[in-house]
């Protein structure tokens, strides 16, 4: 009896393995891979449809270049938002950091006479300092990230008002700085390269460096990661500091491109940056925030909005389109990964 | 109070109840009566069929053969099912139809009803207190009162207490004992499941012992001693098995040393583990055992005393502490990294070793994961499967592999065989023995010694926060260990 029992069970175990091997065969492999590239397909579809409808005004290199460069700053900011989100930390202050960085990039040379290299260093240092403050409050003192960054965001908004008096700073921004935002290489403006470099470096450290893996582990379960020997304090702190620094970099690029500092610019960036970060859950690594997904998301929305405006739809369509895309995408991400796991934990 | 005469209708009658799961006979023709007004203890080792019997009674499983005759039954489970951040009153009201008045909850009527249910235990004053502010024993009583309140419109015939005392400090058990007397006096038959044999003697009128799904004894508690009960639960298991490995060397310095370690539940524990030695630490829930793993692995700081690894103190969060292998008991919440793959769960501690200028080597990581999934026969063999798609035993193997992959000097595993099948258990324990042979110091903790005893070199038993037994495995029988635990 006993021997019979053991053989049956021993047979059952490899059986399950065989089922799995069959499950990873052709048809179902396609079915499991297809959702990851659904958004790529959607982007291609939009490009094709708009090109057919407006072959002249949409499908020309100038328009496509406009789409690329107009969203470069937003992409860098959305990549910044994404980093702490991987570990379930929300940084609601990114747009305000972009705002103060943009103002300082315009104001430090014009008001205080700082050289361009010193201005760049100072602006990035402000981002690092804000990030360190966040890391201390959120990671060391264990305060909720949503509340802390809501506080710093409001605080920074006040500082910007004090520094500018509410006026746009457009005088005396050195050309050495604006060159960094307007010069083109190989037909593409520099900000596009900054964006590509940021995404590439982030892809590398998140996918190929232990810190990235640790960050995803913390996002998966902070306590399990800590017990597994992950230095969760350092991992989360580095994520928050990188986030603020990147947001400051985005502000710098913004000022370099537009040549002025606008004290109310941050409002225009807050929601799109978060929307793109969340949309990345539905691309490539389903259910995980990922840098390539963020880039794709920003450009999917940008192409949609650009195409719709060329078609002449009224301006209220843009937010309606963006909002719908976000909810549909998160719904698809949920469908494809199942209910076993939370998509975003607060 | 002795067994009621057989002419009285029993509160519950189990009549030849059998239940099989595949080839496993969980229950074989179990028959006994629970008399109204009596406290009936149900005991047995892990896997003896106690919980299956409760599940059949609750209607969660259907018996293959036999029948259960009973009236209304109320259940209180081990975790009590209370909402700690709400008040006692809210705990009473939530989850059932509430009294309403003008479209609002009628809290006055609800309070009156809760006070009514709690008054006889002297707990009426607690209705507006927050549940978490009350001692555990009072919470347990409230859980019982709530279970009865839920069905107060019809009379309850039996109350099933499924280890309600396992988390109670021993000085609070008297409170619950009084409550049980109140219920028994109302004519309710109480089935009381516990691991603590002293409680059986103190609280129960009758005791029924299950072993491997069979009823081996039922009778008045007064007729059996605690050693008798241990013997009944264990049966004629061999006193010890021959170890097929070399005993650990005694002439080397210990790897893991605890000096006068105290915590909220531990009192000045001294314990050292040598390289190559597997120490099994056993104790009931509440013995302090639940803190041993975390402290010895350097994941939690003791309140006093220190734990040293190779002569250096382990500080939680330090690089040294992160080198100690740790398999926590709460696998779903503290062990697995739920969103990640098997590969990522295994490699998380080994990434630095696979680093080049191109980042983590894909090939190296896959090879590592493949090596360990083969070594521990993790099923399915696909290292890219999400960890949550694996069975509990295979998840446990992956967590163990995470540590074996870095060849730690010390491994601490809490309840390493909890909730996993017998084959996975063998794979895990055998591989831990290999790790020990290669020089690791291993500490295993378990509330049920029979699970892992035969794989240990040395046995330590905790009771009330102190080490009450420390002996070589070959010098003790399981009955000695169970007796020391109780």
Coordinates of N, CA, C and O in Angstrom, one line a residue, chain A residues 200-339:
Chain A
X200 N 17.7 55.6 -19.5 CA 18.6 54.5 -19.7 C 19.3 54.2 -18.4 O 19.5 53.0 -18.0
X201 N 19.8 55.2 -17.7 CA 20.5 55.0 -16.5 C 19.6 54.4 -15.4 O 19.9 53.4 -14.7
X202 N 18.4 54.9 -15.4 CA 17.4 54.3 -14.4 C 17.1 52.9 -14.7 O 17.0 52.0 -13.8
X203 N 16.9 52.6 -16.0 CA 16.7 51.2 -16.4 C 17.8 50.3 -15.9 O 17.6 49.3 -15.3
X204 N 19.0 50.8 -16.1 CA 20.2 50.0 -15.7 C 20.2 49.7 -14.2 O 20.3 48.6 -13.8
X205 N 20.1 50.8 -13.4 CA 20.2 50.6 -12.0 C 19.0 49.9 -11.4 O 19.2 49.1 -10.4
X206 N 17.9 50.0 -12.0 CA 16.7 49.3 -11.5 C 16.7 47.9 -11.9 O 16.3 47.0 -11.1
X207 N 17.1 47.6 -13.1 CA 17.0 46.2 -13.6 C 18.3 45.4 -13.3 O 18.2 44.2 -13.2
X208 N 19.4 46.1 -13.3 CA 20.7 45.4 -13.3 C 21.6 45.6 -12.1 O 22.6 45.0 -12.0
X209 N 21.1 46.5 -11.1 CA 22.0 46.7 -10.0 C 21.2 46.2 -8.7 O 20.0 46.3 -8.7
X210 N 22.0 45.8 -7.7 CA 21.3 45.3 -6.5 C 20.3 46.3 -5.9 O 19.3 45.9 -5.3
X211 N 20.7 47.6 -5.9 CA 19.8 48.6 -5.3 C 18.4 48.5 -5.9 O 17.4 48.5 -5.2
X212 N 18.4 48.4 -7.3 CA 17.1 48.3 -7.9 C 16.3 47.1 -7.5 O 15.1 47.1 -7.2
X213 N 17.0 45.9 -7.4 CA 16.3 44.7 -7.0 C 15.8 44.9 -5.6 O 14.7 44.5 -5.2
X214 N 16.6 45.5 -4.7 CA 16.2 45.7 -3.3 C 15.0 46.6 -3.2 O 14.1 46.4 -2.4
X215 N 15.0 47.6 -4.1 CA 13.9 48.5 -4.1 C 12.6 47.8 -4.5 O 11.5 48.0 -3.8
X216 N 12.6 47.0 -5.5 CA 11.4 46.2 -5.8 C 11.1 45.2 -4.7 O 9.9 45.0 -4.4
X217 N 12.1 44.7 -4.0 CA 11.8 43.8 -2.9 C 11.1 44.5 -1.7 O 10.1 44.0 -1.2
X218 N 11.6 45.8 -1.5 CA 10.9 46.6 -0.4 C 9.5 46.8 -0.8 O 8.6 46.8 0.0
X219 N 9.3 47.1 -2.1 CA 7.9 47.4 -2.6 C 7.0 46.2 -2.5 O 5.8 46.3 -2.2
X220 N 7.6 45.0 -2.6 CA 6.9 43.8 -2.5 C 6.4 43.5 -1.1 O 5.3 43.2 -0.9
X221 N 7.3 43.7 -0.1 CA 7.0 43.6 1.3 C 8.1 44.1 2.1 O 9.2 43.5 2.1
X222 N 7.9 45.2 2.7 CA 9.0 45.9 3.4 C 9.6 45.0 4.5 O 10.8 44.8 4.7
X223 N 8.6 44.4 5.3 CA 9.1 43.6 6.4 C 9.8 42.3 5.9 O 10.9 42.0 6.5
X224 N 9.3 41.7 4.9 CA 10.0 40.5 4.4 C 11.3 40.8 3.8 O 12.3 40.1 4.0
X225 N 11.4 42.0 3.2 CA 12.7 42.4 2.6 C 13.7 42.7 3.7 O 14.9 42.2 3.7
X226 N 13.3 43.3 4.8 CA 14.2 43.6 5.9 C 14.6 42.3 6.6 O 15.8 42.1 6.8
X227 N 13.7 41.3 6.8 CA 14.1 40.1 7.4 C 15.0 39.3 6.5 O 15.7 38.4 6.9
X228 N 14.9 39.5 5.1 CA 15.7 38.8 4.2 C 17.1 39.4 4.1 O 17.9 39.0 3.3
X229 N 17.3 40.5 4.9 CA 18.7 41.0 5.0 C 18.8 42.2 4.0 O 20.0 42.7 3.8
X230 N 17.8 42.8 3.5 CA 17.9 44.0 2.6 C 18.0 45.2 3.6 O 17.3 45.3 4.6
X231 N 19.0 46.1 3.3 CA 19.1 47.3 4.0 C 18.0 48.2 3.6 O 18.1 49.1 2.7
X232 N 16.8 48.1 4.2 CA 15.6 48.8 3.7 C 15.7 50.3 3.9 O 15.2 51.1 3.1
X233 N 16.4 50.7 5.0 CA 16.5 52.1 5.3 C 17.3 52.8 4.2 O 16.9 53.8 3.6
X234 N 18.5 52.2 3.8 CA 19.3 52.8 2.8 C 18.6 52.8 1.4 O 18.6 53.8 0.7
X235 N 18.0 51.7 1.1 CA 17.3 51.5 -0.2 C 16.3 52.6 -0.4 O 16.2 53.2 -1.4
X236 N 15.4 52.8 0.6 CA 14.3 53.8 0.5 C 14.9 55.2 0.5 O 14.4 56.1 -0.2
X237 N 15.9 55.4 1.3 CA 16.5 56.8 1.4 C 17.1 57.2 0.1 O 16.8 58.3 -0.4
X238 N 17.8 56.3 -0.5 CA 18.4 56.6 -1.8 C 17.3 56.8 -2.9 O 17.5 57.8 -3.7
X239 N 16.2 56.1 -2.8 CA 15.1 56.3 -3.7 C 14.6 57.7 -3.6 O 14.3 58.4 -4.6
X240 N 14.3 58.2 -2.4 CA 13.8 59.5 -2.1 C 14.7 60.6 -2.6 O 14.3 61.6 -3.1
X241 N 16.0 60.4 -2.3 CA 17.0 61.5 -2.6 C 17.1 61.5 -4.2 O 17.2 62.6 -4.7
X242 N 17.2 60.4 -4.8 CA 17.3 60.4 -6.3 C 16.1 61.0 -6.9 O 16.2 61.8 -7.9
X243 N 14.9 60.8 -6.3 CA 13.7 61.4 -6.8 C 13.7 62.9 -6.8 O 13.5 63.5 -7.8
X244 N 14.1 63.5 -5.7 CA 14.1 64.9 -5.6 C 15.2 65.5 -6.5 O 15.0 66.6 -7.1
X245 N 16.3 64.8 -6.5 CA 17.4 65.3 -7.4 C 17.0 65.3 -8.8 O 17.3 66.3 -9.6
X246 N 16.4 64.3 -9.3 CA 15.9 64.2 -10.7 C 14.8 65.3 -10.9 O 14.8 65.8 -12.0
X247 N 14.0 65.5 -10.0 CA 12.9 66.5 -10.1 C 13.6 67.9 -10.3 O 13.2 68.7 -11.1
X248 N 14.7 68.2 -9.5 CA 15.4 69.4 -9.7 C 16.0 69.5 -11.0 O 16.1 70.5 -11.7
X249 N 16.6 68.4 -11.5 CA 17.2 68.3 -12.8 C 16.1 68.6 -13.9 O 16.4 69.4 -14.8
X250 N 14.9 68.1 -13.7 CA 13.9 68.4 -14.7 C 13.5 69.9 -14.7 O 13.3 70.5 -15.8
X251 N 13.6 70.5 -13.5 CA 13.3 72.0 -13.4 C 14.4 72.7 -14.2 O 14.1 73.7 -14.8
X252 N 15.6 72.3 -14.0 CA 16.8 72.9 -14.7 C 16.6 72.8 -16.2 O 16.8 73.8 -16.9
X253 N 16.3 71.7 -16.7 CA 16.1 71.5 -18.1 C 14.9 72.3 -18.6 O 15.0 72.9 -19.7
X254 N 13.9 72.4 -17.8 CA 12.7 73.3 -18.2 C 13.1 74.7 -18.4 O 12.8 75.3 -19.5
X255 N 13.9 75.3 -17.4 CA 14.3 76.7 -17.6 C 15.3 76.8 -18.8 O 15.2 77.8 -19.5
X256 N 16.2 75.8 -18.9 CA 17.1 75.9 -20.0 C 16.3 75.9 -21.4 O 16.8 76.6 -22.3
X257 N 15.2 75.2 -21.4 CA 14.5 75.2 -22.7 C 13.6 76.4 -22.9 O 13.6 76.9 -24.0
X258 N 12.9 76.8 -21.9 CA 12.0 77.9 -22.1 C 12.6 79.3 -21.8 O 12.0 80.3 -22.2
X259 N 13.7 79.3 -21.1 CA 14.4 80.6 -20.9 C 13.8 81.4 -19.8 O 14.2 82.6 -19.7
X260 N 12.9 80.9 -19.0 CA 12.3 81.7 -17.9 C 11.9 80.8 -16.8 O 11.8 79.6 -17.0
X261 N 11.6 81.4 -15.7 CA 11.1 80.7 -14.5 C 9.7 81.1 -14.2 O 9.5 82.3 -13.8
X262 N 8.8 80.2 -14.2 CA 7.4 80.6 -14.0 C 7.0 80.0 -12.6 O 7.0 78.8 -12.4
X263 N 6.6 80.9 -11.7 CA 6.3 80.4 -10.3 C 5.0 79.5 -10.3 O 4.9 78.8 -9.3
X264 N 4.2 79.5 -11.3 CA 3.0 78.6 -11.2 C 3.1 77.4 -12.1 O 2.1 76.8 -12.4
X265 N 4.3 77.1 -12.6 CA 4.4 76.1 -13.6 C 4.2 74.7 -13.0 O 3.7 73.8 -13.7
X266 N 4.4 74.5 -11.7 CA 4.4 73.2 -11.2 C 3.0 72.5 -11.3 O 2.9 71.3 -11.4
X267 N 1.9 73.4 -11.2 CA 0.6 72.8 -11.3 C 0.4 72.0 -12.6 O -0.3 71.0 -12.6
X268 N 1.0 72.4 -13.6 CA 0.8 71.7 -14.9 C 1.5 70.4 -15.0 O 1.2 69.6 -15.9
X269 N 2.4 70.1 -14.0 CA 3.2 68.9 -14.1 C 2.8 67.8 -13.1 O 3.1 66.7 -13.3
X270 N 2.1 68.2 -12.1 CA 1.8 67.3 -11.0 C 1.1 66.1 -11.5 O 1.6 64.9 -11.4
X271 N -0.1 66.3 -12.0 CA -1.0 65.1 -12.3 C -0.4 64.3 -13.5 O -0.4 63.1 -13.4
X272 N 0.0 65.0 -14.6 CA 0.6 64.2 -15.7 C 1.8 63.3 -15.2 O 1.9 62.1 -15.7
X273 N 2.6 63.8 -14.3 CA 3.8 63.0 -13.9 C 3.3 61.7 -13.2 O 3.8 60.6 -13.4
X274 N 2.3 61.9 -12.3 CA 1.8 60.7 -11.5 C 1.1 59.8 -12.5 O 1.2 58.6 -12.4
X275 N 0.3 60.4 -13.4 CA -0.5 59.5 -14.3 C 0.5 58.6 -15.1 O 0.3 57.4 -15.3
X276 N 1.6 59.2 -15.6 CA 2.5 58.4 -16.4 C 3.2 57.4 -15.6 O 3.4 56.2 -16.0
X277 N 3.5 57.7 -14.3 CA 4.2 56.7 -13.5 C 3.2 55.5 -13.2 O 3.6 54.4 -13.3
X278 N 1.9 55.8 -13.0 CA 1.0 54.7 -12.7 C 0.7 53.9 -14.0 O 0.5 52.7 -13.9
X279 N 0.7 54.6 -15.1 CA 0.4 53.9 -16.4 C 1.5 52.9 -16.7 O 1.3 51.9 -17.3
X280 N 2.7 53.2 -16.1 CA 3.8 52.2 -16.4 C 3.5 50.8 -15.8 O 4.1 49.8 -16.2
X281 N 2.6 50.8 -14.9 CA 2.2 49.5 -14.3 C 1.6 48.6 -15.4 O 1.6 47.3 -15.3
X282 N 1.1 49.2 -16.5 CA 0.4 48.4 -17.5 C 1.3 48.2 -18.8 O 0.8 47.7 -19.8
X283 N 2.6 48.4 -18.6 CA 3.5 48.2 -19.8 C 4.7 47.5 -19.4 O 5.3 47.7 -18.4
X284 N 5.2 46.6 -20.3 CA 6.4 45.8 -20.1 C 6.4 44.9 -18.9 O 6.2 43.7 -19.0
X285 N 6.8 45.5 -17.7 CA 6.7 44.6 -16.5 C 5.4 44.8 -15.9 O 5.2 45.7 -15.0
X286 N 4.4 44.0 -16.2 CA 3.0 44.3 -15.7 C 3.0 44.2 -14.2 O 3.4 43.3 -13.6
X287 N 2.3 45.3 -13.7 CA 2.2 45.3 -12.2 C 3.4 45.9 -11.5 O 3.3 46.0 -10.3
X288 N 4.4 46.3 -12.3 CA 5.6 46.9 -11.6 C 5.8 48.3 -12.3 O 5.8 48.4 -13.5
X289 N 6.1 49.2 -11.4 CA 6.6 50.5 -12.0 C 7.9 50.3 -12.7 O 8.8 49.6 -12.2
X290 N 8.0 50.7 -14.0 CA 9.3 50.5 -14.7 C 9.5 51.7 -15.6 O 8.6 52.3 -16.2
X291 N 10.8 52.0 -15.7 CA 11.2 53.3 -16.4 C 10.8 53.3 -17.9 O 10.3 54.3 -18.4
X292 N 11.0 52.1 -18.6 CA 10.6 52.2 -20.0 C 9.1 52.3 -20.2 O 8.6 53.0 -21.1
X293 N 8.3 51.8 -19.2 CA 6.9 52.0 -19.2 C 6.5 53.4 -19.0 O 5.5 53.9 -19.6
X294 N 7.3 54.1 -18.2 CA 7.0 55.5 -17.9 C 7.2 56.3 -19.2 O 6.4 57.2 -19.6
X295 N 8.3 56.1 -19.9 CA 8.6 56.8 -21.1 C 7.5 56.5 -22.1 O 7.0 57.5 -22.7
X296 N 7.2 55.3 -22.3 CA 6.1 54.9 -23.2 C 4.8 55.6 -22.9 O 4.1 56.2 -23.7
X297 N 4.5 55.7 -21.6 CA 3.2 56.2 -21.1 C 3.1 57.7 -21.5 O 2.1 58.2 -22.0
X298 N 4.2 58.4 -21.2 CA 4.2 59.9 -21.4 C 4.0 60.1 -22.9 O 3.2 60.9 -23.3
X299 N 4.7 59.3 -23.8 CA 4.5 59.6 -25.2 C 3.2 59.1 -25.8 O 2.7 59.6 -26.7
X300 N 2.7 58.0 -25.2 CA 1.4 57.6 -25.6 C 0.3 58.7 -25.4 O -0.4 59.1 -26.3
X301 N 0.4 59.3 -24.2 CA -0.5 60.4 -23.9 C -0.2 61.6 -24.8 O -1.1 62.3 -25.3
X302 N 1.1 61.9 -24.9 CA 1.4 63.1 -25.7 C 1.0 63.0 -27.2 O 0.4 63.9 -27.8
X303 N 1.2 61.8 -27.8 CA 0.7 61.6 -29.1 C -0.8 61.7 -29.2 O -1.3 62.3 -30.1
X304 N -1.5 61.1 -28.3 CA -2.9 61.2 -28.3 C -3.4 62.6 -28.2 O -4.3 63.0 -29.0
X305 N -2.9 63.4 -27.3 CA -3.3 64.8 -27.2 C -2.9 65.6 -28.4 O -3.7 66.4 -28.9
X306 N -1.7 65.4 -28.9 CA -1.3 66.2 -30.0 C -2.1 65.8 -31.3 O -2.6 66.8 -31.9
X307 N -2.4 64.6 -31.5 CA -3.2 64.2 -32.6 C -4.6 64.7 -32.5 O -5.2 65.3 -33.5
X308 N -5.2 64.6 -31.3 CA -6.6 65.1 -31.1 C -6.6 66.6 -31.3 O -7.6 67.1 -32.0
X309 N -5.6 67.3 -30.9 CA -5.7 68.8 -31.1 C -5.5 69.2 -32.6 O -6.1 70.1 -33.0
X310 N -4.7 68.4 -33.3 CA -4.6 68.6 -34.7 C -5.9 68.3 -35.4 O -6.3 69.0 -36.4
X311 N -6.6 67.3 -34.9 CA -7.9 67.0 -35.5 C -8.9 68.1 -35.2 O -10.0 68.2 -35.7
X312 N -8.5 69.0 -34.2 CA -9.4 70.1 -33.9 C -10.4 69.9 -32.8 O -11.3 70.6 -32.7
X313 N -10.2 68.9 -32.0 CA -11.1 68.7 -30.9 C -10.9 69.7 -29.9 O -9.8 70.2 -29.7
X314 N -11.9 70.1 -29.1 CA -11.8 71.2 -28.2 C -10.8 70.8 -27.0 O -10.6 69.6 -26.8
X315 N -10.4 71.8 -26.3 CA -9.3 71.5 -25.3 C -9.8 70.7 -24.1 O -8.9 70.1 -23.5
X316 N -11.1 70.6 -23.9 CA -11.5 69.8 -22.7 C -11.3 68.3 -23.0 O -11.3 67.5 -22.1
X317 N -11.1 68.0 -24.2 CA -10.9 66.6 -24.5 C -9.6 66.0 -24.0 O -9.5 64.9 -23.5
X318 N -8.6 66.9 -23.8 CA -7.3 66.4 -23.4 C -7.4 65.8 -22.0 O -7.0 64.6 -21.8
X319 N -7.9 66.5 -21.0 CA -7.9 65.9 -19.6 C -8.8 64.6 -19.6 O -8.6 63.7 -18.9
X320 N -9.9 64.7 -20.4 CA -10.8 63.5 -20.5 C -10.1 62.3 -21.0 O -10.2 61.2 -20.5
X321 N -9.3 62.6 -22.1 CA -8.5 61.5 -22.7 C -7.5 60.9 -21.7 O -7.4 59.7 -21.5
X322 N -6.8 61.8 -21.0 CA -5.7 61.4 -20.1 C -6.3 60.6 -18.9 O -5.8 59.6 -18.6
X323 N -7.4 61.1 -18.4 CA -8.0 60.4 -17.2 C -8.5 59.1 -17.6 O -8.3 58.1 -16.9
X324 N -9.2 59.0 -18.7 CA -9.7 57.7 -19.2 C -8.6 56.7 -19.4 O -8.6 55.6 -19.0
X325 N -7.5 57.2 -20.1 CA -6.4 56.3 -20.4 C -5.8 55.7 -19.1 O -5.5 54.5 -19.0
X326 N -5.7 56.6 -18.1 CA -5.1 56.1 -16.8 C -5.9 55.0 -16.2 O -5.4 53.9 -15.8
X327 N -7.2 55.2 -16.1 CA -8.1 54.2 -15.4 C -8.2 52.9 -16.2 O -8.1 51.8 -15.7
X328 N -8.3 53.1 -17.5 CA -8.3 51.9 -18.4 C -7.0 51.1 -18.2 O -7.1 49.9 -18.1
X329 N -5.9 51.8 -18.2 CA -4.6 51.1 -18.2 C -4.5 50.4 -16.9 O -4.0 49.2 -16.8
X330 N -4.8 51.0 -15.8 CA -4.6 50.3 -14.5 C -5.6 49.1 -14.4 O -5.2 48.1 -13.8
X331 N -6.8 49.3 -15.0 CA -7.7 48.1 -15.0 C -7.1 47.0 -15.8 O -7.2 45.8 -15.4
X332 N -6.5 47.3 -16.9 CA -5.9 46.2 -17.7 C -4.7 45.5 -17.0 O -4.5 44.3 -17.0
X333 N -4.0 46.4 -16.2 CA -2.9 45.8 -15.5 C -3.4 44.8 -14.4 O -2.9 43.7 -14.2
X334 N -4.5 45.2 -13.8 CA -5.1 44.3 -12.8 C -5.6 43.0 -13.4 O -5.3 42.0 -12.9
X335 N -6.2 43.2 -14.6 CA -6.7 42.0 -15.3 C -5.6 41.0 -15.6 O -5.7 39.8 -15.5
X336 N -4.4 41.6 -16.0 CA -3.4 40.7 -16.5 C -2.6 40.1 -15.4 O -2.0 39.0 -15.6
X337 N -2.5 40.7 -14.2 CA -1.7 40.1 -13.2 C -2.6 39.4 -12.2 O -2.1 38.7 -11.3
X338 N -3.9 39.5 -12.3 CA -4.7 38.8 -11.3 C -4.8 39.6 -10.0 O -4.3 40.6 -9.9
X339 N -5.6 39.0 -9.1 CA -5.9 39.7 -7.9 C -4.9 39.3 -6.7 O -5.1 39.7 -5.6

